[in-house]
CSV table of C-alpha atoms and ligand atoms in Angstrom, one decimal:
chain,number,residue,atom,x,y,z
W,145,MET,CA,-27.0,9.5,7.0
W,146,SER,CA,-29.4,12.0,5.5
W,147,LYS,CA,-32.6,11.1,3.8
W,148,PHE,CA,-31.1,12.4,0.6
W,149,LEU,CA,-28.3,9.9,0.2
W,150,THR,CA,-29.0,7.8,-2.9
W,151,GLU,CA,-29.8,4.2,-2.4
W,152,LYS,CA,-26.6,2.9,-4.1
W,153,TYR,CA,-24.5,4.5,-1.3
W,154,GLN,CA,-26.6,3.7,1.6
W,155,LYS,CA,-25.1,0.3,2.1
W,156,LEU,CA,-21.6,1.4,1.4
W,157,LYS,CA,-19.1,0.4,4.1
W,158,PRO,CA,-16.3,2.9,3.8
W,159,TYR,CA,-12.6,2.0,4.3
W,160,THR,CA,-11.4,2.5,7.9
W,161,PRO,CA,-8.1,4.2,7.8
W,162,GLY,CA,-5.6,3.6,10.6
W,163,GLU,CA,-6.0,5.8,13.7
W,164,GLN,CA,-4.4,9.2,13.6
W,165,PRO,CA,-4.8,10.2,17.3
W,166,LYS,CA,-4.1,13.7,18.4
W,167,GLU,CA,-4.8,13.4,22.1
W,168,ARG,CA,-1.5,11.8,23.0
W,169,ALA,CA,1.9,11.4,21.4
W,170,TYR,CA,2.0,7.8,20.4
W,171,ILE,CA,4.8,5.9,18.7
W,172,LYS,CA,2.9,5.4,15.5
W,173,LEU,CA,3.4,1.9,14.0
W,174,ASN,CA,-0.1,1.5,12.7
W,175,THR,CA,-0.3,3.0,9.2
W,176,ASN,CA,3.0,2.0,7.5
W,177,GLU,CA,4.3,5.5,7.3
W,178,SER,CA,8.0,6.2,7.0
W,179,PRO,CA,9.8,7.3,10.2
W,180,PHE,CA,12.0,9.5,8.1
W,181,PRO,CA,11.1,12.9,6.7
W,182,PRO,CA,10.9,13.4,3.0
W,183,SER,CA,14.1,14.0,1.1
W,184,PRO,CA,15.5,17.6,1.8
W,185,GLN,CA,15.2,18.1,-2.0
W,186,ALA,CA,11.5,17.2,-1.9
W,187,ILE,CA,10.9,19.7,1.0
W,188,GLU,CA,12.8,22.4,-0.7
W,189,ARG,CA,11.0,22.1,-4.0
W,190,ALA,CA,7.6,21.9,-2.4
W,191,ARG,CA,8.3,25.0,-0.4
W,192,ALA,CA,9.4,26.9,-3.5
W,193,GLU,CA,6.1,26.0,-5.1
W,194,ALA,CA,4.0,27.5,-2.4
W,195,ASP,CA,4.3,31.0,-3.9
W,196,LYS,CA,2.6,29.7,-7.1
W,197,LEU,CA,-0.5,28.2,-5.5
W,198,MET,CA,-2.8,30.7,-7.2
W,199,LEU,CA,-2.2,28.8,-10.4
W,200,TYR,CA,-3.6,25.4,-11.3
W,201,PRO,CA,-1.1,22.5,-11.5
W,202,ASP,CA,-0.1,21.0,-14.9
W,203,PRO,CA,-2.9,18.5,-15.5
W,204,GLU,CA,-0.4,16.4,-17.6
W,205,CYS,CA,2.2,16.3,-14.9
W,206,LYS,CA,4.7,16.4,-17.8
W,207,GLU,CA,7.9,17.0,-15.9
W,208,LEU,CA,7.3,14.5,-13.2
W,209,ALA,CA,5.9,11.9,-15.6
W,210,GLY,CA,9.0,12.3,-17.7
W,211,LEU,CA,11.4,11.7,-14.8
W,212,LEU,CA,9.3,8.9,-13.5
W,213,ALA,CA,9.2,7.2,-16.9
W,214,GLU,CA,13.0,7.5,-17.2
W,215,LYS,CA,13.5,5.9,-13.7
W,216,CYS,CA,11.1,3.1,-14.6
W,217,GLY,CA,12.7,2.5,-18.0
W,218,VAL,CA,9.4,3.1,-19.9
W,219,SER,CA,8.2,5.8,-22.3
W,220,ASN,CA,6.3,8.9,-21.0
W,221,ASP,CA,3.0,7.6,-22.3
W,222,CYS,CA,3.3,4.6,-20.0
W,223,VAL,CA,2.8,6.4,-16.7
W,224,ILE,CA,-0.1,8.1,-15.0
W,225,LEU,CA,0.2,10.2,-11.8
W,226,THR,CA,-2.5,10.2,-9.2
W,227,ASN,CA,-3.6,11.5,-5.8
W,228,GLY,CA,-2.0,8.6,-3.8
W,229,SER,CA,-2.1,5.1,-5.3
W,230,ASP,CA,-5.6,4.7,-3.9
W,231,GLU,CA,-6.8,7.0,-6.7
W,232,VAL,CA,-5.2,5.0,-9.6
W,233,LEU,CA,-6.6,1.8,-8.0
W,234,ASN,CA,-10.1,3.4,-8.0
W,235,PHE,CA,-9.6,4.4,-11.6
W,236,ALA,CA,-8.7,0.8,-12.5
W,237,PHE,CA,-11.9,-0.4,-10.8
W,238,MET,CA,-13.9,2.3,-12.8
W,239,ALA,CA,-12.2,1.4,-16.1
W,240,TYR,CA,-11.9,-2.3,-16.0
W,241,CYS,CA,-14.7,-3.7,-13.8
W,242,ASP,CA,-18.4,-3.8,-14.4
W,243,GLY,CA,-21.4,-6.2,-14.2
W,244,ASN,CA,-19.8,-8.5,-16.8
W,245,THR,CA,-16.2,-8.2,-15.5
W,246,PRO,CA,-16.1,-8.6,-11.8
W,247,ALA,CA,-13.1,-7.8,-9.6
W,248,VAL,CA,-11.1,-10.7,-8.3
W,249,PHE,CA,-8.8,-10.5,-5.3
W,250,ALA,CA,-7.6,-12.4,-2.2
W,251,ASP,CA,-9.7,-12.8,0.9
W,252,ILE,CA,-6.9,-11.3,3.0
W,253,THR,CA,-5.5,-8.3,1.2
W,254,TYR,CA,-5.7,-4.5,1.1
W,255,GLY,CA,-9.2,-3.7,2.5
W,256,PHE,CA,-9.8,-0.9,0.0
W,257,TYR,CA,-10.3,-3.3,-3.0
W,258,LYS,CA,-13.7,-4.4,-1.6
W,259,VAL,CA,-14.7,-0.8,-0.9
W,260,PHE,CA,-13.8,0.3,-4.5
W,261,ALA,CA,-15.8,-2.6,-5.8
W,262,GLU,CA,-18.8,-1.6,-3.7
W,263,LEU,CA,-18.4,2.1,-4.5
W,264,ASN,CA,-18.4,1.4,-8.2
W,265,GLY,CA,-21.2,-1.1,-7.9
W,266,VAL,CA,-19.2,-4.0,-9.4
W,267,PRO,CA,-19.4,-7.6,-8.3
W,268,TYR,CA,-16.3,-9.1,-6.7
W,269,ARG,CA,-15.0,-12.5,-5.9
W,270,GLU,CA,-12.5,-13.2,-3.0
W,271,ILE,CA,-10.2,-16.1,-3.4
W,272,PRO,CA,-8.9,-17.5,-0.1
W,273,LEU,CA,-5.2,-17.4,0.6
W,274,LYS,CA,-3.7,-20.7,1.6
W,275,GLU,CA,-3.5,-21.6,5.3
W,276,ASP,CA,0.0,-20.1,5.5
W,277,PHE,CA,-1.3,-16.9,3.8
W,278,SER,CA,0.5,-17.6,0.5
W,279,LEU,CA,-1.3,-16.9,-2.8
W,280,CYS,CA,-1.7,-19.6,-5.3
W,281,VAL,CA,-1.5,-18.0,-8.8
W,282,ASP,CA,-3.2,-21.1,-10.4
W,283,GLU,CA,-6.4,-20.1,-8.7
W,284,TYR,CA,-6.4,-16.8,-10.6
W,285,ILE,CA,-5.6,-18.2,-14.0
W,286,GLN,CA,-9.2,-19.0,-14.9
W,287,ALA,CA,-10.5,-15.9,-13.0
W,288,ASP,CA,-13.2,-14.5,-15.1
W,289,GLY,CA,-12.6,-10.9,-14.1
W,290,THR,CA,-10.0,-8.2,-13.5
W,291,VAL,CA,-7.4,-9.4,-11.0
W,292,PHE,CA,-6.0,-7.2,-8.2
W,293,ILE,CA,-3.0,-8.5,-6.4
W,294,ALA,CA,-1.1,-6.6,-3.8
W,295,ASN,CA,2.5,-7.7,-4.2
W,296,PRO,CA,3.9,-7.8,-1.5
W,297,ASN,CA,0.6,-8.4,0.1
W,298,ALA,CA,-0.9,-6.4,3.0
W,299,PRO,CA,-1.3,-7.1,5.8
W,300,THR,CA,0.5,-10.5,5.4
W,301,GLY,CA,3.8,-9.0,4.0
W,302,LEU,CA,4.3,-12.0,1.7
W,303,ALA,CA,5.6,-11.5,-1.8
W,304,LEU,CA,5.3,-13.4,-5.0
W,305,PRO,CA,8.2,-13.7,-7.4
W,306,ARG,CA,7.9,-11.8,-10.8
W,307,THR,CA,7.9,-15.2,-12.6
W,308,GLU,CA,4.6,-16.1,-10.9
W,309,ILE,CA,2.9,-12.9,-11.9
W,310,GLU,CA,4.2,-13.5,-15.4
W,311,ARG,CA,2.6,-16.9,-15.5
W,312,LEU,CA,-0.7,-15.3,-14.6
W,313,LEU,CA,-0.3,-12.6,-17.3
W,314,LYS,CA,0.5,-15.1,-20.0
W,315,ALA,CA,-2.5,-17.3,-19.1
W,316,ASN,CA,-5.0,-14.4,-18.8
W,317,PRO,CA,-4.2,-12.3,-21.9
W,318,ASN,CA,-7.8,-11.0,-22.2
W,319,ARG,CA,-8.1,-9.8,-18.6
W,320,VAL,CA,-6.4,-6.9,-16.9
W,321,VAL,CA,-4.1,-7.8,-14.0
W,322,VAL,CA,-3.4,-5.0,-11.6
W,323,VAL,CA,-0.3,-5.5,-9.4
W,324,ASP,CA,-0.3,-3.1,-6.4
W,325,GLU,CA,3.3,-2.6,-5.5
W,326,ALA,CA,2.9,-0.2,-2.6
W,327,TYR,CA,5.6,-2.0,-0.6
W,328,VAL,CA,7.8,-3.3,-3.3
W,329,ASP,CA,10.8,-1.2,-2.4
W,330,PHE,CA,11.4,-3.1,0.8
W,331,GLY,CA,12.4,-6.3,-0.7
W,332,GLY,CA,9.9,-7.3,-3.4
W,333,GLU,CA,10.4,-7.8,-7.1
W,334,SER,CA,8.7,-5.1,-9.3
W,335,CYS,CA,6.7,-6.2,-12.4
W,336,ILE,CA,7.3,-2.8,-14.1
W,337,PRO,CA,9.8,-4.5,-16.6
W,338,LEU,CA,6.9,-6.8,-17.7
W,339,THR,CA,4.6,-3.9,-18.7
W,340,GLU,CA,6.2,-3.5,-22.2
W,341,LYS,CA,5.6,-7.2,-23.0
W,342,TYR,CA,2.1,-7.6,-21.5
W,343,GLY,CA,-0.6,-5.1,-22.5
W,344,ASN,CA,-2.9,-6.4,-19.8
W,345,LEU,CA,-0.6,-5.5,-16.9
W,346,LEU,CA,-1.0,-2.4,-14.8
W,347,VAL,CA,1.5,-1.8,-12.0
W,348,VAL,CA,0.6,0.6,-9.2
W,349,GLN,CA,3.1,2.2,-6.9
W,350,THR,CA,3.2,5.0,-4.3
W,351,PHE,CA,5.4,7.7,-2.9
W,352,SER,CA,3.7,7.2,0.5
W,353,LYS,CA,6.0,4.5,2.0
W,354,SER,CA,9.5,4.2,0.7
W,355,ARG,CA,9.7,7.9,-0.3
W,356,SER,CA,8.2,9.2,3.0
W,357,MET,CA,5.4,11.2,1.3
W,358,ALA,CA,2.2,9.8,2.7
W,359,GLY,CA,1.0,13.3,3.5
W,360,ALA,CA,1.6,14.6,0.0
W,361,ARG,CA,-0.6,12.0,-1.7
W,362,LEU,CA,1.3,10.8,-4.7
W,363,GLY,CA,0.9,7.5,-6.5
W,364,PHE,CA,1.3,6.3,-10.0
W,365,GLY,CA,0.4,3.6,-12.5
W,366,VAL,CA,2.7,2.0,-15.2
W,367,GLY,CA,1.2,0.1,-18.1
W,368,SER,CA,0.9,0.0,-21.9
W,369,PRO,CA,0.0,3.4,-23.6
W,370,ALA,CA,-3.5,2.0,-24.2
W,371,LEU,CA,-4.1,1.3,-20.5
W,372,ILE,CA,-2.7,4.6,-19.5
W,373,GLU,CA,-5.0,6.3,-22.1
W,374,ASP,CA,-8.0,4.5,-20.5
W,375,LEU,CA,-7.1,5.7,-17.0
W,376,THR,CA,-6.4,9.2,-18.2
W,377,ARG,CA,-9.9,9.3,-19.7
W,378,VAL,CA,-11.3,8.4,-16.3
W,379,ARG,CA,-9.0,10.9,-14.6
W,380,TYR,CA,-10.1,13.8,-16.9
W,381,SER,CA,-13.7,12.8,-16.2
W,382,THR,CA,-13.3,13.1,-12.4
W,383,ASN,CA,-10.4,15.5,-11.5
W,384,PRO,CA,-7.8,16.6,-14.1
W,385,TYR,CA,-5.9,18.5,-11.4
W,386,ASN,CA,-5.6,15.5,-9.2
W,387,VAL,CA,-1.9,16.1,-8.3
W,388,ASN,CA,-1.4,19.5,-6.7
W,389,LYS,CA,1.6,21.7,-7.4
W,390,MET,CA,3.4,21.2,-4.1
W,391,THR,CA,3.1,17.5,-4.4
W,392,MET,CA,4.3,17.4,-7.9
W,393,ALA,CA,7.4,19.5,-6.9
W,394,ALA,CA,8.0,17.2,-3.9
W,395,GLY,CA,7.8,14.2,-6.2
W,396,LEU,CA,10.4,15.6,-8.5
W,397,GLY,CA,12.7,16.3,-5.5
W,398,ALA,CA,12.2,12.8,-4.1
W,399,LEU,CA,12.9,11.2,-7.4
W,400,SER,CA,16.1,13.2,-7.8
W,401,ASP,CA,17.4,12.0,-4.5
W,402,GLU,CA,18.0,8.4,-5.2
W,403,LYS,CA,20.7,8.0,-2.5
W,404,TYR,CA,18.4,9.2,0.3
W,405,PHE,CA,15.7,6.8,-0.9
W,406,GLN,CA,18.0,3.8,-1.1
W,407,GLU,CA,19.5,4.5,2.3
W,408,ASN,CA,16.1,4.8,4.0
W,409,CYS,CA,14.9,1.5,2.4
W,410,LYS,CA,18.1,-0.2,3.6
W,411,THR,CA,17.6,1.1,7.1
W,412,ILE,CA,14.0,-0.1,7.2
W,413,ILE,CA,15.0,-3.6,6.0
W,414,GLU,CA,17.8,-3.7,8.7
W,415,ASN,CA,15.3,-2.5,11.4
W,416,ARG,CA,12.8,-5.1,10.2
W,417,ALA,CA,15.4,-7.9,10.5
W,418,TRP,CA,16.4,-6.8,14.0
W,419,THR,CA,12.8,-6.5,15.2
W,420,GLU,CA,11.9,-9.9,13.8
W,421,ARG,CA,14.7,-11.5,15.6
W,422,GLU,CA,13.7,-9.8,18.9
W,423,LEU,CA,10.0,-10.8,18.5
W,424,GLU,CA,10.9,-14.4,17.7
W,425,LYS,CA,12.9,-14.6,20.9
W,426,ILE,CA,9.9,-13.6,23.0
W,427,GLY,CA,7.3,-16.0,21.5
W,428,PHE,CA,6.1,-14.5,18.3
W,429,THR,CA,5.4,-16.2,15.0
W,430,LEU,CA,5.9,-14.0,11.9
W,431,THR,CA,5.3,-14.1,8.2
W,432,ARG,CA,8.4,-13.6,5.9
W,433,SER,CA,7.7,-9.9,5.3
W,434,LYS,CA,9.1,-8.1,2.3
W,435,THR,CA,7.5,-4.8,3.4
W,436,ASN,CA,7.9,-2.0,5.9
W,437,PHE,CA,5.7,-3.9,8.4
W,438,ILE,CA,5.8,-7.1,10.4
W,439,PHE,CA,2.8,-9.4,10.7
W,440,ALA,CA,3.1,-11.2,14.0
W,441,LYS,CA,1.1,-13.3,16.4
W,442,HIS,CA,2.1,-14.3,20.0
W,443,GLU,CA,2.0,-17.8,21.4
W,444,ARG,CA,0.0,-16.7,24.5
W,445,LEU,CA,-1.3,-13.1,24.1
W,446,GLY,CA,-4.3,-12.6,21.8
W,447,GLY,CA,-4.1,-10.1,18.9
W,448,GLU,CA,-6.6,-7.7,20.3
W,449,GLU,CA,-5.2,-7.9,23.8
W,450,LEU,CA,-1.7,-7.0,22.7
W,451,TYR,CA,-3.0,-4.2,20.5
W,452,LEU,CA,-4.9,-2.6,23.4
W,453,LYS,CA,-2.1,-3.1,25.9
W,454,LEU,CA,0.4,-1.6,23.6
W,455,LYS,CA,-1.9,1.4,23.0
W,456,GLU,CA,-2.2,1.9,26.8
W,457,LYS,CA,1.6,2.1,26.8
W,458,GLY,CA,1.7,4.6,24.0
W,459,VAL,CA,2.5,2.4,21.0
W,460,LEU,CA,0.0,2.1,18.2
W,461,VAL,CA,0.0,-0.9,16.0
W,462,ARG,CA,-2.8,-2.1,13.6
W,463,HIS,CA,-5.2,-4.9,14.6
W,464,PHE,CA,-7.7,-6.4,12.2
W,465,SER,CA,-10.6,-8.4,13.6
W,466,ALA,CA,-11.2,-10.5,10.5
W,467,PRO,CA,-11.4,-14.2,11.5
W,468,ARG,CA,-8.2,-15.7,10.1
W,469,ILE,CA,-6.0,-12.8,11.2
W,470,ALA,CA,-7.5,-11.7,14.5
W,471,GLU,CA,-4.6,-13.1,16.5
W,472,TYR,CA,-2.1,-11.1,14.5
W,473,ASN,CA,-1.0,-7.5,14.6
W,474,ARG,CA,0.5,-5.5,11.8
W,475,ILE,CA,3.5,-3.5,13.1
W,476,THR,CA,5.1,-0.8,11.0
W,477,VAL,CA,8.8,-0.8,11.0
W,478,GLY,CA,10.0,2.5,12.3
W,479,SER,CA,13.3,3.9,13.4
W,480,LYS,CA,15.7,1.7,15.5
W,481,LYS,CA,14.8,3.7,18.6
W,482,GLU,CA,11.1,3.1,18.0
W,483,MET,CA,11.7,-0.6,17.5
W,484,GLU,CA,13.7,-0.8,20.7
W,485,ILE,CA,10.8,0.9,22.6
W,486,LEU,CA,8.3,-1.5,21.0
W,487,ILE,CA,10.2,-4.5,22.2
W,488,GLU,CA,10.8,-3.1,25.6
W,489,ARG,CA,7.0,-2.4,26.0
W,490,ILE,CA,6.0,-5.8,24.7
W,491,LYS,CA,8.4,-7.4,27.2
W,492,SER,CA,6.8,-5.5,30.1
W,493,ILE,CA,3.3,-6.5,28.9
W,494,LEU,CA,4.5,-10.2,28.8
W,495,GLU,CA,5.8,-9.8,32.4
W,496,GLU,CA,2.6,-8.1,33.6
W,497,THR,CA,0.3,-10.8,32.1
W,498,LYS,CA,2.4,-13.8,33.2
O,634,PMP,N1,-2.0,-0.4,-1.7
O,634,PMP,C1,-1.7,-1.0,-0.5
O,634,PMP,C2,-1.5,-2.4,-0.4
O,634,PMP,C3,-1.7,-0.2,0.7
O,634,PMP,O1,-1.4,-0.8,1.9
O,634,PMP,C4,-1.9,1.2,0.6
O,634,PMP,C5,-1.8,2.1,1.8
O,634,PMP,N2,-2.8,2.1,2.7
O,634,PMP,C6,-2.2,1.7,-0.6
O,634,PMP,C7,-2.2,0.9,-1.8
O,634,PMP,C8,-2.5,3.2,-0.8
O,634,PMP,O2,-1.5,4.0,-0.5
O,634,PMP,P1,-1.5,5.6,-1.0
O,634,PMP,O3,-2.9,5.9,-1.4
O,634,PMP,O4,-1.0,6.3,0.2
O,634,PMP,O5,-0.6,5.6,-2.1
């Protein structure tokens, strides 16, 4: 840290992204990326855009916003496109939280919420999940602040039904509720259909997981035209060209290839079910994941021990050392082959540590 850093950032604890090691070829099951490449249409359209990189991208993202709005069943002024969904989440912290309106979220959820709150200097309150990691909506009903709910949640994988979110929206008409649906395509229920009815709902999604575009950085928010106008005001005050030309083109290609998207989601769900069965056979307890990852703990091996031993054997999973979840690992669902290797390596670790 230099002596020049302003005081407000000196205490900031930045988000720790999952490892992206280069020294060795790991089977990467630690950052919830897709094992499949982007749609061929996305690749082709992004390539074609490379020739035009001397020009700025369209700051309104008109064509992509139009297609996305059509897919979501909302009008064009109900969507905003961002540099990954992290960016729209940050915009929501900037727009809807301050000293009078704290951020409210679960104690075990996406770690970036706390960082965004701290970055923006806004107070936050963490509401503990229940013992089984489920989220009790009643505890958010009197929440005196802007609510952030990852649904399905990370790293637990658990999902709330849309009716539960609707109960919260009805009871909190004067507070914004942000529903982060990064993993919704793997078995969750999207709240996008509620955005027309509830002017306090912002739904956030990403192309990073189910559309295999984590490297392109494309996310979006869906909400009432008034909410989108707020977020656009913040966007134009930070970086109007937040979505680059190649990403925009790739997004159009990905959205045009519905079949590829559906098939990949189906394969991940099948691979998840297979891996869950195999893990249960060898002594793991799992949450009922509706995502592209599995949250698992072993009856004998500690969470960190398993993480380290798997790393030695060339398989990277994600371990969090926070108290209630330290015995768990979050394992991204990859290809069938990757899942077979994972199970085989875990079996050999169990054998070696008998
Ligand atoms: N929300 C949740 C719950 C996540 O796990 C992630 C991925 N780390 C994100 C949002 C952000 O994803 P991206 O910025 O790649 O869209």
